Amino acid sequence: MDARRAQCCCLALALAGVFNPAPAAEHGAPHWGYDGDSGPAVWATLAPEYAECGAGRRQSPIDLPVAVGLDVPSEAPATLEVYHHEHSVDVVNNGHTVMVTYDEGDALTYAGKPYALVQYHLHAPSEHTVGGQHFPLELHLVHRAADGELAVVGVLLEKGAHQSGFDPVLAHLPRAADEQAHVEHVAIDVDALLPAKRNAYAYLGSLTTPPCTEGVHWLVLRTPVELDAAQIEAFAAVLHDNARPVQPLGERRVSTTGLDGAP
Ligand SMILES: [Zn+2]
């Protein structure tokens, strides 16, 4: 098994663990990437299990409208409950992204259903665009319900003031692909990674990486969070370009919801 394949297995297993309790990638998932002959345009052709990346009609990310949806509130209000305690976390560079995993902590209630935060990771530049504009980074907080359904909170990150909530992750950033740092008793305050105002775009989409599985509830916060230039540079240097291009909205509708019950 070469190093490239090992990274892909690592990611496939991580995704399988997130989306499906039964690991589905024991034989190793086919290699995929972000450019050239393994890039997003050809993901669907790389393996039968990636077919949804091309044939799907509810794919992510999408271009979000600058000012629409406030008059069409979501039927499904969401509540994000943040618990403050120390975690032991793993910070993983799997060759595609930098991911922080943990097995206890924050919870999201969406449409009356509880989802637990299982990992968060970053994309550079942002995957979702707003009015066609990218942001330097996008944070994805992946939440999973007991039945395996996913809800992902997306946070757009822009250049501005220093945000100390990201410092524990930056301090342990694995620079090389396939590198992992286990951090004991780190106080990662997810609350500090989120904007104070938490109204969100809500739409039904997919994983933004192969196998591009659909049925993911997306909640992209409308207010960006600021990071200073050095923090953005530190993340971007490790992440390279790992953003899937925006996908057609198709028949879907983007609505808005307040994450803490606020409209
Ligand atoms: Zn992501």
GROMACS .gro file of C-alpha atoms and ligand atoms in nm:
model
  264
    1MET     CA    1   0.000   0.000   0.000
    2ASP     CA    2   0.161   0.326  -0.107
    3ALA     CA    3   0.135   0.648   0.089
    4ARG     CA    4  -0.121   0.801  -0.144
    5ARG     CA    5  -0.351   0.503  -0.113
    6ALA     CA    6  -0.310   0.504   0.263
    7GLN     CA    7  -0.434   0.861   0.285
    8CYS     CA    8  -0.739   0.774   0.081
    9CYS     CA    9  -0.820   0.474   0.300
   10CYS     CA   10  -0.786   0.694   0.602
   11LEU     CA   11  -1.037   0.942   0.464
   12ALA     CA   12  -1.275   0.679   0.334
   13LEU     CA   13  -1.280   0.509   0.671
   14ALA     CA   14  -1.332   0.840   0.844
   15LEU     CA   15  -1.625   0.918   0.616
   16ALA     CA   16  -1.764   0.567   0.651
   17GLY     CA   17  -1.744   0.609   1.024
   18VAL     CA   18  -1.925   0.938   1.002
   19PHE     CA   19  -2.198   0.842   0.764
   20ASN     CA   20  -2.236   0.470   0.807
   21PRO     CA   21  -2.156   0.269   1.118
   22ALA     CA   22  -2.032  -0.021   0.901
   23PRO     CA   23  -1.691   0.052   0.745
   24ALA     CA   24  -1.742   0.014   0.370
   25ALA     CA   25  -1.390   0.074   0.251
   26GLU     CA   26  -1.194  -0.225   0.374
   27HIS     CA   27  -1.051  -0.286   0.028
   28GLY     CA   28  -0.931   0.073   0.004
   29ALA     CA   29  -1.121   0.351  -0.166
   30PRO     CA   30  -0.996   0.464  -0.508
   31HIS     CA   31  -0.768   0.765  -0.505
   32TRP     CA   32  -0.929   1.105  -0.555
   33GLY     CA   33  -0.800   1.458  -0.528
   34TYR     CA   34  -0.862   1.817  -0.621
   35ASP     CA   35  -0.685   1.855  -0.954
   36GLY     CA   36  -0.583   1.683  -1.274
   37ASP     CA   37  -0.693   1.330  -1.351
   38SER     CA   38  -0.835   1.271  -1.004
   39GLY     CA   39  -1.010   1.607  -0.959
   40PRO     CA   40  -1.377   1.690  -0.886
   41ALA     CA   41  -1.475   1.687  -1.256
   42VAL     CA   42  -1.397   1.315  -1.281
   43TRP     CA   43  -1.475   1.187  -0.929
   44ALA     CA   44  -1.786   1.004  -1.060
   45THR     CA   45  -1.575   0.806  -1.307
   46LEU     CA   46  -1.311   0.692  -1.057
   47ALA     CA   47  -1.523   0.422  -0.894
   48PRO     CA   48  -1.880   0.287  -0.910
   49GLU     CA   49  -1.937   0.395  -0.548
   50TYR     CA   50  -1.858   0.756  -0.649
   51ALA     CA   51  -2.137   0.767  -0.912
   52GLU     CA   52  -2.349   1.007  -0.705
   53CYS     CA   53  -2.077   1.274  -0.747
   54GLY     CA   54  -2.191   1.300  -1.111
   55ALA     CA   55  -2.549   1.169  -1.117
   56GLY     CA   56  -2.670   1.332  -0.795
   57ARG     CA   57  -2.918   1.619  -0.816
   58ARG     CA   58  -2.877   1.744  -0.458
   59GLN     CA   59  -2.502   1.798  -0.443
   60SER     CA   60  -2.290   2.031  -0.229
   61PRO     CA   61  -2.146   2.288  -0.213
   62ILE     CA   62  -2.367   2.549  -0.379
   63ASP     CA   63  -2.357   2.923  -0.442
   64LEU     CA   64  -2.568   3.087  -0.171
   65PRO     CA   65  -2.780   3.391  -0.248
   66VAL     CA   66  -2.676   3.723  -0.093
   67ALA     CA   67  -3.026   3.824   0.009
   68VAL     CA   68  -3.294   3.566  -0.030
   69GLY     CA   69  -3.487   3.336   0.197
   70LEU     CA   70  -3.546   3.569   0.488
   71ASP     CA   71  -3.908   3.571   0.379
   72VAL     CA   72  -3.911   3.192   0.353
   73PRO     CA   73  -3.818   3.069   0.699
   74SER     CA   74  -3.721   2.706   0.727
   75GLU     CA   75  -3.990   2.465   0.846
   76ALA     CA   76  -3.722   2.315   1.065
   77PRO     CA   77  -3.575   2.543   1.331
   78ALA     CA   78  -3.238   2.437   1.465
   79THR     CA   79  -3.083   2.470   1.808
   80LEU     CA   80  -2.712   2.440   1.870
   81GLU     CA   81  -2.629   2.348   2.227
   82VAL     CA   82  -2.268   2.403   2.321
   83TYR     CA   83  -2.125   2.236   2.629
   84HIS     CA   84  -1.805   2.371   2.772
   85HIS     CA   85  -1.565   2.105   2.886
   86GLU     CA   86  -1.222   1.974   2.803
   87HIS     CA   87  -1.177   1.719   2.530
   88SER     CA   88  -0.914   1.473   2.426
   89VAL     CA   89  -0.903   1.520   2.052
   90ASP     CA   90  -0.719   1.389   1.751
   91VAL     CA   91  -0.600   1.643   1.497
   92VAL     CA   92  -0.556   1.452   1.171
   93ASN     CA   93  -0.405   1.560   0.840
   94ASN     CA   94  -0.542   1.292   0.605
   95GLY     CA   95  -0.401   1.444   0.288
   96HIS     CA   96  -0.735   1.600   0.194
   97THR     CA   97  -0.809   1.816   0.497
   98VAL     CA   98  -0.718   1.880   0.859
   99MET     CA   99  -0.979   1.720   1.080
  100VAL     CA  100  -1.042   1.736   1.454
  101THR     CA  101  -1.230   1.435   1.586
  102TYR     CA  102  -1.394   1.381   1.919
  103ASP     CA  103  -1.645   1.150   2.068
  104GLU     CA  104  -1.828   1.364   2.316
  105GLY     CA  105  -1.940   1.718   2.330
  106ASP     CA  106  -2.155   1.953   2.143
  107ALA     CA  107  -2.497   1.877   2.009
  108LEU     CA  108  -2.730   2.014   1.747
  109THR     CA  109  -3.105   1.977   1.740
  110TYR     CA  110  -3.250   2.015   1.392
  111ALA     CA  111  -3.619   1.967   1.317
  112GLY     CA  112  -3.659   1.813   1.663
  113LYS     CA  113  -3.387   1.553   1.604
  114PRO     CA  114  -3.062   1.542   1.803
  115TYR     CA  115  -2.724   1.524   1.626
  116ALA     CA  116  -2.389   1.494   1.805
  117LEU     CA  117  -2.075   1.673   1.685
  118VAL     CA  118  -1.832   1.404   1.566
  119GLN     CA  119  -1.560   1.603   1.386
  120TYR     CA  120  -1.479   1.930   1.227
  121HIS     CA  121  -1.247   2.010   0.939
  122LEU     CA  122  -1.147   2.291   0.707
  123HIS     CA  123  -1.148   2.380   0.339
  124ALA     CA  124  -0.937   2.643   0.161
  125PRO     CA  125  -1.081   2.839  -0.005
  126SER     CA  126  -1.444   2.811   0.108
  127GLU     CA  127  -1.657   2.551  -0.071
  128HIS     CA  128  -1.983   2.747  -0.044
  129THR     CA  129  -1.981   3.084  -0.213
  130VAL     CA  130  -2.210   3.379  -0.141
  131GLY     CA  131  -2.315   3.571  -0.448
  132GLY     CA  132  -2.032   3.398  -0.636
  133GLN     CA  133  -1.765   3.506  -0.386
  134HIS     CA  134  -1.533   3.264  -0.206
  135PHE     CA  135  -1.408   3.318   0.148
  136PRO     CA  136  -1.047   3.225   0.241
  137LEU     CA  137  -1.155   2.926   0.454
  138GLU     CA  138  -1.466   2.729   0.548
  139LEU     CA  139  -1.511   2.526   0.866
  140HIS     CA  140  -1.740   2.221   0.858
  141LEU     CA  141  -1.879   2.095   1.189
  142VAL     CA  142  -2.010   1.746   1.112
  143HIS     CA  143  -2.296   1.627   1.333
  144ARG     CA  144  -2.444   1.277   1.320
  145ALA     CA  145  -2.780   1.150   1.446
  146ALA     CA  146  -2.826   0.808   1.604
  147ASP     CA  147  -2.966   0.677   1.272
  148GLY     CA  148  -2.657   0.797   1.080
  149GLU     CA  149  -2.818   1.105   0.925
  150LEU     CA  150  -2.579   1.402   0.898
  151ALA     CA  151  -2.619   1.772   0.967
  152VAL     CA  152  -2.320   1.992   0.884
  153VAL     CA  153  -2.278   2.345   1.016
  154GLY     CA  154  -2.065   2.550   0.776
  155VAL     CA  155  -1.879   2.857   0.900
  156LEU     CA  156  -1.727   3.099   0.648
  157LEU     CA  157  -1.397   3.246   0.768
  158GLU     CA  158  -1.273   3.586   0.657
  159LYS     CA  159  -0.963   3.795   0.722
  160GLY     CA  160  -0.990   4.025   1.024
  161ALA     CA  161  -0.919   4.005   1.396
  162HIS     CA  162  -0.731   3.723   1.571
  163GLN     CA  163  -0.966   3.445   1.688
  164SER     CA  164  -0.810   3.262   1.982
  165GLY     CA  165  -1.066   2.979   1.960
  166PHE     CA  166  -0.862   2.833   1.672
  167ASP     CA  167  -0.527   2.849   1.854
  168PRO     CA  168  -0.543   2.501   2.017
  169VAL     CA  169  -0.584   2.344   1.672
  170LEU     CA  170  -0.321   2.567   1.512
  171ALA     CA  171  -0.076   2.475   1.788
  172HIS     CA  172  -0.107   2.106   1.696
  173LEU     CA  173  -0.148   2.134   1.320
  174PRO     CA  174  -0.007   1.823   1.149
  175ARG     CA  175   0.185   1.959   0.850
  176ALA     CA  176   0.240   1.639   0.656
  177ALA     CA  177  -0.024   1.419   0.498
  178ASP     CA  178  -0.110   1.115   0.708
  179GLU     CA  179   0.019   1.281   1.024
  180GLN     CA  180  -0.190   1.276   1.338
  181ALA     CA  181  -0.161   1.453   1.671
  182HIS     CA  182  -0.341   1.323   1.977
  183VAL     CA  183  -0.405   1.606   2.220
  184GLU     CA  184  -0.511   1.529   2.576
  185HIS     CA  185  -0.732   1.759   2.778
  186VAL     CA  186  -0.737   2.040   2.529
  187ALA     CA  187  -1.000   2.304   2.585
  188ILE     CA  188  -1.147   2.346   2.238
  189ASP     CA  189  -1.434   2.584   2.281
  190VAL     CA  190  -1.657   2.528   1.979
  191ASP     CA  191  -1.861   2.827   2.086
  192ALA     CA  192  -1.555   3.044   2.011
  193LEU     CA  193  -1.538   2.907   1.656
  194LEU     CA  194  -1.888   3.037   1.578
  195PRO     CA  195  -2.017   3.390   1.520
  196ALA     CA  196  -2.235   3.550   1.786
  197LYS     CA  197  -2.519   3.588   1.538
  198ARG     CA  198  -2.623   3.243   1.421
  199ASN     CA  199  -2.883   3.268   1.152
  200ALA     CA  200  -2.808   3.019   0.880
  201TYR     CA  201  -2.878   2.924   0.522
  202ALA     CA  202  -3.053   2.585   0.527
  203TYR     CA  203  -3.069   2.341   0.236
  204LEU     CA  204  -3.050   1.970   0.160
  205GLY     CA  205  -2.723   1.862  -0.001
  206SER     CA  206  -2.444   1.607   0.008
  207LEU     CA  207  -2.096   1.525   0.131
  208THR     CA  208  -1.856   1.749  -0.065
  209THR     CA  209  -1.604   1.465  -0.104
  210PRO     CA  210  -1.644   1.120  -0.262
  211PRO     CA  211  -1.874   0.929  -0.234
  212CYS     CA  212  -2.077   1.257  -0.239
  213THR     CA  213  -2.361   1.088  -0.048
  214GLU     CA  214  -2.682   1.293  -0.046
  215GLY     CA  215  -2.928   1.354   0.237
  216VAL     CA  216  -2.700   1.588   0.433
  217HIS     CA  217  -2.873   1.878   0.611
  218TRP     CA  218  -2.660   2.187   0.551
  219LEU     CA  219  -2.670   2.488   0.784
  220VAL     CA  220  -2.425   2.753   0.660
  221LEU     CA  221  -2.403   3.047   0.899
  222ARG     CA  222  -2.473   3.378   0.727
  223THR     CA  223  -2.227   3.573   0.946
  224PRO     CA  224  -1.858   3.498   0.877
  225VAL     CA  225  -1.604   3.455   1.158
  226GLU     CA  226  -1.283   3.658   1.146
  227LEU     CA  227  -0.933   3.507   1.164
  228ASP     CA  228  -0.618   3.714   1.138
  229ALA     CA  229  -0.389   3.689   0.837
  230ALA     CA  230  -0.136   3.466   1.015
  231GLN     CA  231  -0.405   3.216   1.120
  232ILE     CA  232  -0.551   3.200   0.770
  233GLU     CA  233  -0.202   3.156   0.624
  234ALA     CA  234  -0.118   2.876   0.871
  235PHE     CA  235  -0.428   2.678   0.777
  236ALA     CA  236  -0.404   2.749   0.404
  237ALA     CA  237  -0.039   2.638   0.393
  238VAL     CA  238  -0.137   2.293   0.519
  239LEU     CA  239  -0.467   2.257   0.333
  240HIS     CA  240  -0.362   2.370  -0.016
  241ASP     CA  241  -0.666   2.384  -0.244
  242ASN     CA  242  -0.934   2.144  -0.119
  243ALA     CA  243  -1.260   2.304  -0.226
  244ARG     CA  244  -1.505   2.124  -0.455
  245PRO     CA  245  -1.658   2.365  -0.711
  246VAL     CA  246  -2.020   2.473  -0.652
  247GLN     CA  247  -2.290   2.242  -0.783
  248PRO     CA  248  -2.625   2.326  -0.949
  249LEU     CA  249  -2.906   2.415  -0.707
  250GLY     CA  250  -3.158   2.241  -0.933
  251GLU     CA  251  -3.503   2.195  -0.782
  252ARG     CA  252  -3.389   2.280  -0.431
  253ARG     CA  253  -3.474   2.584  -0.226
  254VAL     CA  254  -3.242   2.765   0.013
  255SER     CA  255  -3.419   2.888   0.325
  256THR     CA  256  -3.300   3.043   0.649
  257THR     CA  257  -3.316   2.932   1.007
  258GLY     CA  258  -3.191   3.063   1.339
  259LEU     CA  259  -2.947   2.828   1.509
  260ASP     CA  260  -3.025   2.937   1.862
  261GLY     CA  261  -3.393   2.980   1.801
  262ALA     CA  262  -3.324   3.332   1.674
  263PRO     CA  263  -3.465   3.404   1.328
  264ZN      ZN  264  -1.605   1.959   0.443
   0.00000   0.00000   0.00000
